[in-house]
Amino acid sequence: MSADPPMPPRADPARSGIGGRVGDVEISMSADPELQVLARLAVSVYASRFDFGVDDIEDLRLAVGELCIACSAGATPASRLTLRFDHDRAALRVECTVTAVESDEDEDTANPLLGGLSPGELSRRILAELVDEHRIDPVASGTRHGHIEMRRRAAGS
Amino acid sequence: MTGDGQGSDMDGKRAKLSVHLDERDGIPVARASGEIDVATAQGLRSELATVPSGTRRLVVDLSDVTFLDSTGLGVLIATLKRLQDAEDESSVALVVTRPQIVRVLEVTGLTGVFSVHASIEDALAP
């Protein structure tokens, strides 16, 4: 008489299918600029589902676009862009990962009209103004990570 | 003249960035409609490249633009720089009515680089 086969572990109802918190969403696509509109659309829908206001949603839409632009610098046709959204009572966070990135060189040149900023720095300035935290990591082993976080505003602020 | 860039609307339907270049009172006026992002900015760049160097005033009407990112801002800045390289006094006036477009200009400090107006008439005023 053989023993019963082991039962698969029961799903933790407090966790989603990708191992994160309830409400985590992960989307993956080619890093083709044509598809970045999907990232903006996704964060708009995600933030609206979790009671972020119209102005915050507009800021998140722009911020996610800039996050994708910054992380996709040096992307190749083989590059994949993955976005992971999560939130809690305090904040909404977006992690961006782009694979098969060829170069970490910032070839942007400073523009006097931007006060000496390069276009890449312009993108970072937008992120700094729109969200509470942002980070664009250097390329490591052909992959670049980035992160933004927007904290919930107190009602009436 | 008309230039188109590829883009998508919020409902997923393909929507192009349209740019139409006309002239009013001897001043070139580029009217853009749609989203200006990393995928469509080339359409704007191509159209604005047809504005001759030496042009002293250019109006870019963004009142029907629903999204503008750093790539689009870069096109506008490059256009202003090209015009000013040929003629120091050249200026680019933007017509902006949507709050989200005003916001991106404000957070980048570009309201001090371009003149920003609420209507084409205001932008064309001497």
mmCIF file of C-alpha atoms in Angstrom:
data_model
loop_
_atom_site.group_PDB
_atom_site.id
_atom_site.type_symbol
_atom_site.label_atom_id
_atom_site.label_comp_id
_atom_site.label_asym_id
_atom_site.label_seq_id
_atom_site.Cartn_x
_atom_site.Cartn_y
_atom_site.Cartn_z
ATOM 1 C CA MET A 1 0.000 0.000 0.000
ATOM 2 C CA SER A 2 1.492 3.271 -1.088
ATOM 3 C CA ALA A 3 1.350 6.524 0.757
ATOM 4 C CA ASP A 4 -0.941 9.233 -0.509
ATOM 5 C CA PRO A 5 0.821 11.694 -2.789
ATOM 6 C CA PRO A 6 1.730 14.902 -1.036
ATOM 7 C CA MET A 7 -0.883 17.599 -1.294
ATOM 8 C CA PRO A 8 0.148 20.766 -3.073
ATOM 9 C CA PRO A 9 0.553 23.694 -0.729
ATOM 10 C CA ARG A 10 -2.639 25.643 -0.263
ATOM 11 C CA ALA A 11 -2.676 29.079 -1.739
ATOM 12 C CA ASP A 12 -2.328 31.794 0.830
ATOM 13 C CA PRO A 13 -5.377 33.982 0.323
ATOM 14 C CA ALA A 14 -3.369 36.969 1.503
ATOM 15 C CA ARG A 15 -1.006 36.629 -1.424
ATOM 16 C CA SER A 16 -1.515 36.857 -5.151
ATOM 17 C CA GLY A 17 -0.408 34.381 -7.789
ATOM 18 C CA ILE A 18 2.975 36.038 -8.315
ATOM 19 C CA GLY A 19 3.911 35.851 -4.688
ATOM 20 C CA GLY A 20 3.189 39.433 -3.795
ATOM 21 C CA ARG A 21 0.506 41.232 -1.866
ATOM 22 C CA VAL A 22 -3.108 41.178 -2.865
ATOM 23 C CA GLY A 23 -3.504 43.594 -5.727
ATOM 24 C CA ASP A 24 -0.054 43.071 -7.177
ATOM 25 C CA VAL A 25 -0.028 43.258 -10.950
ATOM 26 C CA GLU A 26 2.822 42.374 -13.271
ATOM 27 C CA ILE A 27 2.859 43.065 -16.986
ATOM 28 C CA SER A 28 5.590 42.230 -19.429
ATOM 29 C CA MET A 29 6.075 43.395 -22.984
ATOM 30 C CA SER A 30 8.672 44.146 -25.595
ATOM 31 C CA ALA A 31 10.547 47.327 -24.730
ATOM 32 C CA ASP A 32 9.265 48.793 -28.005
ATOM 33 C CA PRO A 33 8.436 52.498 -27.544
ATOM 34 C CA GLU A 34 5.175 51.877 -29.398
ATOM 35 C CA LEU A 35 3.978 49.786 -26.471
ATOM 36 C CA GLN A 36 4.786 52.204 -23.668
ATOM 37 C CA VAL A 37 1.285 53.602 -23.948
ATOM 38 C CA LEU A 38 0.166 50.280 -22.444
ATOM 39 C CA ALA A 39 2.246 50.961 -19.346
ATOM 40 C CA ARG A 40 0.584 54.336 -18.911
ATOM 41 C CA LEU A 41 -2.834 52.852 -19.482
ATOM 42 C CA ALA A 42 -2.120 50.096 -16.960
ATOM 43 C CA VAL A 43 -1.082 52.448 -14.174
ATOM 44 C CA SER A 44 -4.102 54.667 -14.837
ATOM 45 C CA VAL A 45 -6.479 51.757 -14.441
ATOM 46 C CA TYR A 46 -4.572 50.324 -11.480
ATOM 47 C CA ALA A 47 -4.478 53.615 -9.566
ATOM 48 C CA SER A 48 -8.131 54.342 -10.263
ATOM 49 C CA ARG A 49 -9.066 50.921 -8.874
ATOM 50 C CA PHE A 50 -7.377 51.812 -5.604
ATOM 51 C CA ASP A 51 -8.901 55.219 -5.061
ATOM 52 C CA PHE A 52 -6.163 57.526 -6.217
ATOM 53 C CA GLY A 53 -7.501 60.895 -7.338
ATOM 54 C CA VAL A 54 -7.628 62.213 -10.865
ATOM 55 C CA ASP A 55 -4.614 64.503 -10.419
ATOM 56 C CA ASP A 56 -2.519 61.720 -8.891
ATOM 57 C CA ILE A 57 -3.495 59.394 -11.723
ATOM 58 C CA GLU A 58 -2.394 61.962 -14.295
ATOM 59 C CA ASP A 59 0.919 62.352 -12.459
ATOM 60 C CA LEU A 60 1.371 58.578 -12.284
ATOM 61 C CA ARG A 61 0.635 58.239 -15.995
ATOM 62 C CA LEU A 62 3.366 60.720 -16.818
ATOM 63 C CA ALA A 63 5.741 59.287 -14.212
ATOM 64 C CA VAL A 64 5.378 55.729 -15.506
ATOM 65 C CA GLY A 65 6.037 56.977 -19.022
ATOM 66 C CA GLU A 66 9.232 58.632 -17.834
ATOM 67 C CA LEU A 67 10.196 55.549 -15.827
ATOM 68 C CA CYS A 68 9.850 53.423 -18.962
ATOM 69 C CA ILE A 69 11.841 55.916 -21.043
ATOM 70 C CA ALA A 70 14.643 56.070 -18.484
ATOM 71 C CA CYS A 71 14.837 52.305 -17.988
ATOM 72 C CA SER A 72 14.647 51.604 -21.733
ATOM 73 C CA ALA A 73 17.663 53.723 -22.677
ATOM 74 C CA GLY A 74 19.967 51.407 -24.616
ATOM 75 C CA ALA A 75 17.224 48.794 -25.100
ATOM 76 C CA THR A 76 17.536 46.403 -28.035
ATOM 77 C CA PRO A 77 14.915 44.554 -30.095
ATOM 78 C CA ALA A 78 15.388 41.636 -27.687
ATOM 79 C CA SER A 79 14.681 43.762 -24.608
ATOM 80 C CA ARG A 80 11.707 42.972 -22.400
ATOM 81 C CA LEU A 81 10.099 45.572 -20.196
ATOM 82 C CA THR A 82 8.388 44.320 -17.066
ATOM 83 C CA LEU A 83 6.341 46.493 -14.749
ATOM 84 C CA ARG A 84 5.136 45.426 -11.370
ATOM 85 C CA PHE A 85 2.527 47.473 -9.542
ATOM 86 C CA ASP A 86 1.664 47.154 -5.891
ATOM 87 C CA HIS A 87 0.042 49.318 -3.290
ATOM 88 C CA ASP A 88 -0.939 49.470 0.338
ATOM 89 C CA ARG A 89 -2.652 52.022 2.518
ATOM 90 C CA ALA A 90 0.365 54.293 2.347
ATOM 91 C CA ALA A 91 1.512 54.295 -1.256
ATOM 92 C CA LEU A 92 1.464 52.928 -4.777
ATOM 93 C CA ARG A 93 4.736 51.574 -6.121
ATOM 94 C CA VAL A 94 5.901 50.658 -9.607
ATOM 95 C CA GLU A 95 9.010 48.597 -10.299
ATOM 96 C CA CYS A 96 10.357 48.560 -13.854
ATOM 97 C CA THR A 97 12.872 46.098 -15.247
ATOM 98 C CA VAL A 98 14.287 46.163 -18.763
ATOM 99 C CA THR A 99 16.444 43.289 -19.963
ATOM 100 C CA ALA A 100 18.976 43.013 -22.811
ATOM 101 C CA VAL A 101 20.064 46.626 -22.394
ATOM 102 C CA GLU A 102 23.206 47.250 -24.399
ATOM 103 C CA SER A 103 24.733 50.317 -22.920
ATOM 104 C CA ASP A 104 24.717 52.351 -19.750
ATOM 105 C CA GLU A 105 26.261 55.366 -21.385
ATOM 106 C CA ASP A 106 24.347 58.565 -21.059
ATOM 107 C CA GLU A 107 24.892 60.022 -24.501
ATOM 108 C CA ASP A 108 22.662 62.942 -23.783
ATOM 109 C CA THR A 109 24.255 66.295 -24.121
ATOM 110 C CA ALA A 110 23.535 69.173 -21.818
ATOM 111 C CA ASN A 111 21.216 71.764 -23.302
ATOM 112 C CA PRO A 112 21.597 75.405 -22.289
ATOM 113 C CA LEU A 113 17.837 75.901 -22.596
ATOM 114 C CA LEU A 114 17.390 73.318 -19.873
ATOM 115 C CA GLY A 115 19.789 75.039 -17.562
ATOM 116 C CA GLY A 116 22.521 72.639 -18.623
ATOM 117 C CA LEU A 117 20.382 69.539 -18.128
ATOM 118 C CA SER A 118 20.449 66.698 -20.614
ATOM 119 C CA PRO A 119 17.166 65.181 -21.835
ATOM 120 C CA GLY A 120 17.804 62.196 -19.517
ATOM 121 C CA GLU A 121 18.137 64.559 -16.610
ATOM 122 C CA LEU A 122 14.940 66.262 -17.728
ATOM 123 C CA SER A 123 13.197 62.926 -17.381
ATOM 124 C CA ARG A 124 14.595 62.504 -13.876
ATOM 125 C CA ARG A 125 13.528 66.016 -12.952
ATOM 126 C CA ILE A 126 9.966 65.191 -14.010
ATOM 127 C CA LEU A 127 10.062 62.076 -11.848
ATOM 128 C CA ALA A 128 11.414 64.042 -8.902
ATOM 129 C CA GLU A 129 8.535 66.498 -9.160
ATOM 130 C CA LEU A 130 5.736 64.007 -9.714
ATOM 131 C CA VAL A 131 6.403 61.184 -7.278
ATOM 132 C CA ASP A 132 7.669 60.877 -3.728
ATOM 133 C CA GLU A 133 10.483 58.456 -4.520
ATOM 134 C CA HIS A 134 12.209 57.452 -7.689
ATOM 135 C CA ARG A 135 15.318 55.505 -8.557
ATOM 136 C CA ILE A 136 16.909 54.490 -11.854
ATOM 137 C CA ASP A 137 19.702 51.979 -11.341
ATOM 138 C CA PRO A 138 22.769 51.612 -13.562
ATOM 139 C CA VAL A 139 22.761 48.672 -15.942
ATOM 140 C CA ALA A 140 23.950 45.475 -14.299
ATOM 141 C CA SER A 141 24.452 42.335 -16.386
ATOM 142 C CA GLY A 142 22.408 43.838 -19.204
ATOM 143 C CA THR A 143 19.435 44.653 -17.004
ATOM 144 C CA ARG A 144 18.255 47.984 -15.646
ATOM 145 C CA HIS A 145 15.830 48.431 -12.764
ATOM 146 C CA GLY A 146 13.854 51.502 -11.827
ATOM 147 C CA HIS A 147 11.328 52.327 -9.169
ATOM 148 C CA ILE A 148 8.776 54.995 -8.337
ATOM 149 C CA GLU A 149 6.531 55.446 -5.336
ATOM 150 C CA MET A 150 3.644 57.813 -4.828
ATOM 151 C CA ARG A 151 2.317 58.183 -1.308
ATOM 152 C CA ARG A 152 -1.346 58.733 -0.769
ATOM 153 C CA ARG A 153 -2.239 62.339 -0.131
ATOM 154 C CA ALA A 154 -4.180 63.182 2.975
ATOM 155 C CA ALA A 155 -7.754 64.143 2.119
ATOM 156 C CA GLY A 156 -7.964 67.825 1.323
ATOM 157 C CA SER A 157 -4.223 68.269 0.811
ATOM 158 C CA MET B 1 1.745 70.175 -44.504
ATOM 159 C CA THR B 2 0.839 67.318 -42.250
ATOM 160 C CA GLY B 3 2.912 64.862 -40.301
ATOM 161 C CA ASP B 4 1.722 61.815 -38.465
ATOM 162 C CA GLY B 5 3.291 59.769 -35.707
ATOM 163 C CA GLN B 6 1.992 56.489 -34.443
ATOM 164 C CA GLY B 7 0.224 56.362 -31.112
ATOM 165 C CA SER B 8 -2.629 54.713 -29.306
ATOM 166 C CA ASP B 9 -5.661 56.095 -27.613
ATOM 167 C CA MET B 10 -6.858 55.153 -24.133
ATOM 168 C CA ASP B 11 -9.309 52.608 -25.546
ATOM 169 C CA GLY B 12 -6.504 50.784 -27.295
ATOM 170 C CA LYS B 13 -7.586 51.958 -30.727
ATOM 171 C CA ARG B 14 -4.726 53.172 -32.910
ATOM 172 C CA ALA B 15 -4.612 56.908 -32.882
ATOM 173 C CA LYS B 16 -2.016 59.004 -34.658
ATOM 174 C CA LEU B 17 -0.398 62.130 -33.503
ATOM 175 C CA SER B 18 -1.369 64.616 -36.154
ATOM 176 C CA VAL B 19 0.600 67.754 -36.812
ATOM 177 C CA HIS B 20 -0.614 70.351 -39.286
ATOM 178 C CA LEU B 21 1.571 73.264 -40.206
ATOM 179 C CA ASP B 22 -0.144 76.428 -41.454
ATOM 180 C CA GLU B 23 0.626 80.096 -41.447
ATOM 181 C CA ARG B 24 -1.340 82.924 -39.860
ATOM 182 C CA ASP B 25 -0.421 86.555 -40.236
ATOM 183 C CA GLY B 26 2.902 85.406 -41.665
ATOM 184 C CA ILE B 27 3.681 83.310 -38.584
ATOM 185 C CA PRO B 28 3.991 79.523 -38.878
ATOM 186 C CA VAL B 29 1.477 77.722 -36.666
ATOM 187 C CA ALA B 30 1.854 73.994 -35.970
ATOM 188 C CA ARG B 31 -1.298 72.364 -34.592
ATOM 189 C CA ALA B 32 -0.709 69.049 -32.869
ATOM 190 C CA SER B 33 -3.425 66.613 -31.858
ATOM 191 C CA GLY B 34 -3.041 63.362 -29.934
ATOM 192 C CA GLU B 35 -0.320 62.052 -27.628
ATOM 193 C CA ILE B 36 3.286 63.191 -27.939
ATOM 194 C CA ASP B 37 5.461 60.475 -26.470
ATOM 195 C CA VAL B 38 8.595 58.485 -27.213
ATOM 196 C CA ALA B 39 6.789 56.655 -30.021
ATOM 197 C CA THR B 40 5.180 59.636 -31.747
ATOM 198 C CA ALA B 41 7.585 62.504 -31.119
ATOM 199 C CA GLN B 42 9.355 61.842 -34.415
ATOM 200 C CA GLY B 43 6.220 62.998 -36.260
ATOM 201 C CA LEU B 44 6.373 66.318 -34.449
ATOM 202 C CA ARG B 45 10.121 66.542 -35.005
ATOM 203 C CA SER B 46 9.750 65.974 -38.759
ATOM 204 C CA GLU B 47 7.052 68.582 -39.132
ATOM 205 C CA LEU B 48 8.807 71.254 -37.090
ATOM 206 C CA ALA B 49 12.012 70.591 -39.042
ATOM 207 C CA THR B 50 10.295 72.110 -42.081
ATOM 208 C CA VAL B 51 10.058 75.498 -40.355
ATOM 209 C CA PRO B 52 12.910 77.481 -41.937
ATOM 210 C CA SER B 53 15.851 78.509 -39.798
ATOM 211 C CA GLY B 54 15.704 82.262 -39.370
ATOM 212 C CA THR B 55 12.004 82.180 -38.514
ATOM 213 C CA ARG B 56 11.540 84.699 -35.725
ATOM 214 C CA ARG B 57 8.229 83.444 -34.335
ATOM 215 C CA LEU B 58 6.711 79.996 -34.277
ATOM 216 C CA VAL B 59 3.449 78.992 -32.612
ATOM 217 C CA VAL B 60 2.868 75.371 -31.580
ATOM 218 C CA ASP B 61 -0.746 74.700 -30.658
ATOM 219 C CA LEU B 62 -0.879 71.911 -28.061
ATOM 220 C CA SER B 63 -4.495 72.480 -27.028
ATOM 221 C CA ASP B 64 -5.536 69.109 -28.524
ATOM 222 C CA VAL B 65 -2.522 67.244 -27.124
ATOM 223 C CA THR B 66 -3.553 64.896 -24.340
ATOM 224 C CA PHE B 67 -0.098 63.696 -23.284
ATOM 225 C CA LEU B 68 3.374 65.204 -23.472
ATOM 226 C CA ASP B 69 6.500 63.530 -22.106
ATOM 227 C CA SER B 70 10.180 64.438 -21.955
ATOM 228 C CA THR B 71 10.703 63.213 -25.518
ATOM 229 C CA GLY B 72 8.152 65.701 -26.823
ATOM 230 C CA LEU B 73 9.626 68.434 -24.672
ATOM 231 C CA GLY B 74 13.012 67.604 -26.163
ATOM 232 C CA VAL B 75 11.608 68.144 -29.672
ATOM 233 C CA LEU B 76 10.208 71.536 -28.717
ATOM 234 C CA ILE B 77 13.479 72.549 -27.063
ATOM 235 C CA ALA B 78 15.543 71.386 -30.046
ATOM 236 C CA THR B 79 13.308 73.386 -32.376
ATOM 237 C CA LEU B 80 13.717 76.533 -30.297
ATOM 238 C CA LYS B 81 17.470 76.003 -30.160
ATOM 239 C CA ARG B 82 17.674 75.544 -33.935
ATOM 240 C CA LEU B 83 15.729 78.738 -34.561
ATOM 241 C CA GLN B 84 17.757 80.706 -32.015
ATOM 242 C CA ASP B 85 21.036 79.418 -33.447
ATOM 243 C CA ALA B 86 20.089 81.168 -36.700
ATOM 244 C CA GLU B 87 18.335 84.163 -35.177
ATOM 245 C CA ASP B 88 18.917 85.165 -31.569
ATOM 246 C CA GLU B 89 15.506 86.789 -31.182
ATOM 247 C CA SER B 90 13.527 83.741 -32.323
ATOM 248 C CA SER B 91 10.820 82.517 -30.004
ATOM 249 C CA VAL B 92 8.426 79.595 -29.787
ATOM 250 C CA ALA B 93 4.982 80.238 -28.322
ATOM 251 C CA LEU B 94 2.952 77.310 -27.033
ATOM 252 C CA VAL B 95 -0.834 77.217 -26.875
ATOM 253 C CA VAL B 96 -1.794 75.056 -23.931
ATOM 254 C CA THR B 97 -5.215 74.574 -22.386
ATOM 255 C CA ARG B 98 -5.062 71.165 -20.703
ATOM 256 C CA PRO B 99 -3.953 71.140 -17.063
ATOM 257 C CA GLN B 100 -1.771 68.051 -17.483
ATOM 258 C CA ILE B 101 0.231 69.740 -20.244
ATOM 259 C CA VAL B 102 0.563 72.930 -18.210
ATOM 260 C CA ARG B 103 1.792 70.788 -15.322
ATOM 261 C CA VAL B 104 4.595 69.122 -17.251
ATOM 262 C CA LEU B 105 5.778 72.502 -18.504
ATOM 263 C CA GLU B 106 5.693 73.879 -14.978
ATOM 264 C CA VAL B 107 7.533 71.025 -13.274
ATOM 265 C CA THR B 108 10.308 71.195 -15.855
ATOM 266 C CA GLY B 109 10.631 74.963 -15.588
ATOM 267 C CA LEU B 110 9.922 75.350 -19.303
ATOM 268 C CA THR B 111 7.274 78.010 -18.769
ATOM 269 C CA GLY B 112 10.285 80.300 -18.496
ATOM 270 C CA VAL B 113 11.711 79.096 -21.814
ATOM 271 C CA PHE B 114 8.593 79.136 -24.003
ATOM 272 C CA SER B 115 5.851 81.707 -23.883
ATOM 273 C CA VAL B 116 2.687 79.876 -22.927
ATOM 274 C CA HIS B 117 -0.747 81.088 -24.044
ATOM 275 C CA ALA B 118 -4.334 80.014 -23.631
ATOM 276 C CA SER B 119 -5.327 80.634 -27.257
ATOM 277 C CA ILE B 120 -3.811 80.989 -30.712
ATOM 278 C CA GLU B 121 -5.023 84.595 -30.802
ATOM 279 C CA ASP B 122 -3.037 85.355 -27.657
ATOM 280 C CA ALA B 123 0.010 83.590 -29.041
ATOM 281 C CA LEU B 124 -0.182 85.549 -32.293
ATOM 282 C CA ALA B 125 -0.655 88.914 -30.631
ATOM 283 C CA PRO B 126 2.247 91.300 -31.245
#
